[in-house]
Amino acid sequence: MELPLYLTFNEFQNHYYDNLEKWFEEYHNASETDYLRTLADLYIQYVYYNFANDRLQADASIQIKDCFFPYYDKIGISFCTTYNNENQSKKFQGMNHVFEWKTITMMEYAQHILDKINKHLSKNVNKENENILDFINNQEIITKREGAGYCVNYNTHQSTIPFLKAYLPVYGQTVNMAVYRDFIFSIVQTAEFIDKKLKEVQAFESMIYTRLKSEANFKVQMSHQFLTMCN
């Protein structure tokens, strides 16, 4: 069963028991603990552990490759005016990109995906009864490269599908900033609710707080070991 991701805490709380009931209907031998662990996996990627405050904080971001052409290629591209769009696209695809990793917000990522889908829809105006959500996991559209810009990794993209389903408009050109702000304000409260429930069933090791704190401590230890080796 694919659990939906909710962008506000009120939505999440109001649907908690309805989704739990559906969970039991589909998985007869499962428990509420299994349900909570699945919820934890769903929401954990949007928060992080803050050492200074010893608490969870919102971090709805994603790493993506910002692809571009080497400088000498850019010179030729900038004066390339004799090709039509299709030929230019083929020319770009044949060139070797270089890239650097960039961290962007999930709102920026969603807008990037929305732009790709709308570009596809604009070229296929005859398709009826199809909307933006029908294409959010279309590999050809999502990973298509036309010139420089963000290069989407299809495997990484899979982890963003629940968010995109909840956030992207069915029709339209832009994402809603107000809805995204609500998500940022709500995500920690949602994570803490899940942790409270996991604590009640004594599944401490599955708590989002426990997992992220452990991960943060491990990174610090590895960093200290690396500095020790360097010295």
Short mmCIF file of C-alpha atoms in Angstrom, two decimals:
data_model
loop_
_atom_site.label_atom_id
_atom_site.label_comp_id
_atom_site.label_asym_id
_atom_site.label_seq_id
_atom_site.Cartn_x
_atom_site.Cartn_y
_atom_site.Cartn_z
CA MET A 1 0.00 0.00 0.00
CA GLU A 2 1.33 3.40 -0.97
CA LEU A 3 0.76 5.81 1.89
CA PRO A 4 0.07 9.41 0.83
CA LEU A 5 2.30 12.24 2.00
CA TYR A 6 0.43 15.16 3.57
CA LEU A 7 1.69 18.71 3.36
CA THR A 8 0.07 19.92 6.59
CA PHE A 9 -0.02 18.39 10.04
CA ASN A 10 -3.80 18.77 10.29
CA GLU A 11 -4.28 16.74 7.10
CA PHE A 12 -1.88 14.09 8.36
CA GLN A 13 -3.55 13.83 11.76
CA ASN A 14 -7.07 13.80 10.34
CA HIS A 15 -6.24 10.92 7.98
CA TYR A 16 -4.03 8.94 10.36
CA TYR A 17 -6.62 6.40 11.52
CA ASP A 18 -8.38 6.17 8.14
CA ASN A 19 -5.09 5.18 6.50
CA LEU A 20 -4.30 2.84 9.38
CA GLU A 21 -7.60 1.05 8.79
CA LYS A 22 -6.79 0.69 5.08
CA TRP A 23 -3.35 -0.59 6.06
CA PHE A 24 -4.89 -3.38 8.16
CA GLU A 25 -7.32 -4.23 5.34
CA GLU A 26 -4.43 -4.77 2.94
CA TYR A 27 -1.92 -6.28 5.37
CA HIS A 28 -3.84 -8.60 7.69
CA ASN A 29 -0.80 -9.67 9.72
CA ALA A 30 0.73 -6.20 10.05
CA SER A 31 0.70 -4.05 13.17
CA GLU A 32 0.43 -0.35 13.86
CA THR A 33 4.19 -0.43 14.47
CA ASP A 34 4.72 -1.54 10.86
CA TYR A 35 2.46 1.28 9.73
CA LEU A 36 4.41 3.82 11.80
CA ARG A 37 7.75 2.58 10.48
CA THR A 38 6.52 3.08 6.93
CA LEU A 39 5.37 6.59 7.81
CA ALA A 40 8.77 7.30 9.38
CA ASP A 41 10.51 6.22 6.15
CA LEU A 42 8.20 8.50 4.19
CA TYR A 43 8.78 11.68 6.21
CA ILE A 44 12.36 11.26 7.45
CA GLN A 45 13.92 12.74 4.31
CA TYR A 46 12.35 16.14 5.03
CA VAL A 47 13.87 16.72 8.47
CA TYR A 48 17.32 16.62 10.05
CA TYR A 49 18.78 16.43 13.54
CA ASN A 50 20.08 19.74 14.91
CA PHE A 51 22.91 19.20 17.40
CA ALA A 52 22.69 22.69 18.87
CA ASN A 53 19.01 22.41 19.76
CA ASP A 54 18.91 18.61 20.18
CA ARG A 55 15.77 18.40 18.08
CA LEU A 56 14.45 17.81 14.60
CA GLN A 57 14.24 20.66 12.10
CA ALA A 58 12.81 20.98 8.61
CA ASP A 59 15.14 20.28 5.70
CA ALA A 60 13.12 19.78 2.53
CA SER A 61 15.99 19.79 0.05
CA ILE A 62 17.57 17.54 -2.53
CA GLN A 63 20.97 17.22 -4.16
CA ILE A 64 20.97 17.40 -7.92
CA LYS A 65 23.55 17.62 -10.68
CA ASP A 66 23.76 21.10 -12.20
CA CYS A 67 24.97 20.18 -15.68
CA PHE A 68 26.70 22.57 -18.06
CA PHE A 69 29.04 22.54 -21.00
CA PRO A 70 32.75 23.33 -20.81
CA TYR A 71 33.59 26.94 -21.62
CA TYR A 72 34.86 26.19 -25.09
CA ASP A 73 31.57 24.50 -26.00
CA LYS A 74 29.51 27.43 -24.71
CA ILE A 75 31.17 29.75 -27.22
CA GLY A 76 30.00 27.63 -30.13
CA ILE A 77 26.52 27.15 -28.71
CA SER A 78 25.95 30.84 -28.07
CA PHE A 79 26.38 31.63 -31.76
CA CYS A 80 24.51 28.60 -33.06
CA THR A 81 21.58 30.21 -34.88
CA THR A 82 21.29 28.04 -37.99
CA TYR A 83 19.71 24.98 -36.35
CA ASN A 84 16.07 24.43 -35.53
CA ASN A 85 15.08 23.31 -32.03
CA GLU A 86 15.12 19.63 -32.89
CA ASN A 87 18.61 19.79 -34.38
CA GLN A 88 19.87 21.85 -31.46
CA SER A 89 18.49 19.27 -29.05
CA LYS A 90 20.35 16.49 -30.87
CA LYS A 91 23.52 18.60 -30.90
CA PHE A 92 23.28 19.16 -27.14
CA GLN A 93 22.67 15.49 -26.43
CA GLY A 94 25.83 14.56 -28.33
CA MET A 95 28.01 16.86 -26.24
CA ASN A 96 29.68 15.90 -23.01
CA HIS A 97 28.39 17.71 -19.94
CA VAL A 98 30.35 18.53 -16.86
CA PHE A 99 28.49 19.09 -13.62
CA GLU A 100 28.63 20.21 -10.02
CA TRP A 101 26.41 19.08 -7.17
CA LYS A 102 23.88 21.63 -6.03
CA THR A 103 21.42 21.53 -3.13
CA ILE A 104 18.00 22.97 -3.96
CA THR A 105 14.70 23.08 -2.11
CA MET A 106 11.96 20.60 -2.91
CA MET A 107 9.91 23.54 -4.17
CA GLU A 108 12.62 24.33 -6.75
CA TYR A 109 12.83 20.68 -7.70
CA ALA A 110 9.06 20.46 -8.11
CA GLN A 111 9.07 23.54 -10.34
CA HIS A 112 11.83 22.02 -12.46
CA ILE A 113 9.79 18.83 -12.94
CA LEU A 114 6.66 20.88 -13.63
CA ASP A 115 8.50 22.84 -16.34
CA LYS A 116 9.63 19.61 -18.00
CA ILE A 117 6.12 18.20 -18.03
CA ASN A 118 4.53 21.40 -19.31
CA LYS A 119 7.10 21.56 -22.09
CA HIS A 120 6.12 18.04 -23.08
CA LEU A 121 2.39 18.83 -22.90
CA SER A 122 2.84 21.93 -25.06
CA LYS A 123 4.21 19.70 -27.82
CA ASN A 124 1.40 17.18 -27.48
CA VAL A 125 -1.71 19.36 -27.33
CA ASN A 126 -3.91 16.68 -28.89
CA LYS A 127 -3.71 14.41 -25.86
CA GLU A 128 -6.95 14.64 -23.91
CA ASN A 129 -7.79 13.63 -20.35
CA GLU A 130 -4.14 13.83 -19.29
CA ASN A 131 -2.78 16.09 -16.60
CA ILE A 132 0.53 16.91 -14.96
CA LEU A 133 0.31 14.10 -12.40
CA ASP A 134 0.11 11.54 -15.20
CA PHE A 135 3.71 12.33 -16.17
CA ILE A 136 5.57 12.86 -12.89
CA ASN A 137 7.34 9.51 -13.23
CA ASN A 138 7.73 9.32 -16.99
CA GLN A 139 11.43 8.50 -17.34
CA GLU A 140 11.81 9.89 -20.85
CA ILE A 141 10.32 13.26 -19.89
CA ILE A 142 11.91 13.58 -16.44
CA THR A 143 15.46 12.71 -17.47
CA LYS A 144 15.49 14.44 -20.86
CA ARG A 145 18.36 16.89 -21.28
CA GLU A 146 18.16 19.88 -23.59
CA GLY A 147 21.24 22.00 -23.23
CA ALA A 148 22.50 22.92 -19.77
CA GLY A 149 20.55 22.81 -16.50
CA TYR A 150 19.59 20.35 -13.80
CA CYS A 151 20.15 16.68 -14.69
CA VAL A 152 17.58 14.49 -12.95
CA ASN A 153 18.65 11.05 -11.75
CA TYR A 154 15.69 8.73 -12.27
CA ASN A 155 16.49 6.49 -9.30
CA THR A 156 16.81 9.46 -6.94
CA HIS A 157 13.62 10.87 -8.42
CA GLN A 158 11.65 7.89 -7.09
CA SER A 159 12.00 9.14 -3.50
CA THR A 160 10.37 12.44 -4.47
CA ILE A 161 7.21 10.94 -6.01
CA PRO A 162 5.03 11.11 -2.84
CA PHE A 163 5.91 14.79 -2.40
CA LEU A 164 5.29 15.61 -6.06
CA LYS A 165 1.93 13.84 -6.01
CA ALA A 166 0.88 15.95 -3.03
CA TYR A 167 2.38 19.24 -4.16
CA LEU A 168 2.27 19.61 -7.94
CA PRO A 169 -0.88 21.12 -9.45
CA VAL A 170 -3.03 19.00 -11.70
CA TYR A 171 -2.92 21.81 -14.26
CA GLY A 172 -0.82 24.97 -14.28
CA GLN A 173 2.61 26.45 -14.84
CA THR A 174 3.83 27.30 -11.33
CA VAL A 175 3.94 25.72 -7.89
CA ASN A 176 2.22 27.27 -4.89
CA MET A 177 4.69 28.93 -2.50
CA ALA A 178 2.10 29.28 0.29
CA VAL A 179 1.44 25.53 0.27
CA TYR A 180 5.17 24.86 0.44
CA ARG A 181 5.53 27.19 3.45
CA ASP A 182 2.75 25.28 5.20
CA PHE A 183 4.68 22.07 4.53
CA ILE A 184 7.87 23.49 6.05
CA PHE A 185 5.96 24.69 9.12
CA SER A 186 4.23 21.30 9.51
CA ILE A 187 6.87 18.69 8.76
CA VAL A 188 8.57 18.69 12.17
CA GLN A 189 5.22 18.45 13.94
CA THR A 190 4.31 15.49 11.73
CA ALA A 191 7.65 13.77 12.43
CA GLU A 192 7.27 14.32 16.17
CA PHE A 193 3.75 12.85 16.07
CA ILE A 194 5.11 9.70 14.38
CA ASP A 195 7.91 9.49 16.95
CA LYS A 196 5.45 9.86 19.83
CA LYS A 197 3.44 6.94 18.47
CA LEU A 198 6.58 4.84 17.97
CA LYS A 199 7.63 5.64 21.53
CA GLU A 200 4.26 4.44 22.81
CA VAL A 201 4.82 1.03 21.20
CA GLN A 202 8.45 1.06 22.42
CA ALA A 203 9.90 1.01 18.90
CA PHE A 204 12.59 3.49 19.94
CA GLU A 205 15.09 2.38 17.31
CA SER A 206 12.61 3.26 14.53
CA MET A 207 11.98 6.82 15.72
CA ILE A 208 12.95 9.53 13.24
CA TYR A 209 14.76 11.42 16.02
CA THR A 210 16.78 8.35 17.03
CA ARG A 211 17.74 7.44 13.47
CA LEU A 212 18.80 10.95 12.46
CA LYS A 213 20.70 11.58 15.70
CA SER A 214 22.57 8.30 15.25
CA GLU A 215 23.36 9.19 11.65
CA ALA A 216 24.59 12.66 12.69
CA ASN A 217 26.81 11.19 15.42
CA PHE A 218 28.27 8.71 12.95
CA LYS A 219 29.16 11.51 10.52
CA VAL A 220 30.85 13.46 13.33
CA GLN A 221 32.86 10.40 14.37
CA MET A 222 33.94 9.75 10.80
CA SER A 223 34.96 13.39 10.45
CA HIS A 224 37.03 13.21 13.65
CA GLN A 225 38.70 10.00 12.47
CA PHE A 226 39.54 11.60 9.14
CA LEU A 227 41.09 14.65 10.84
CA THR A 228 43.08 12.36 13.15
CA MET A 229 44.45 10.45 10.14
CA CYS A 230 45.37 13.71 8.42
CA ASN A 231 47.27 14.92 11.49
#
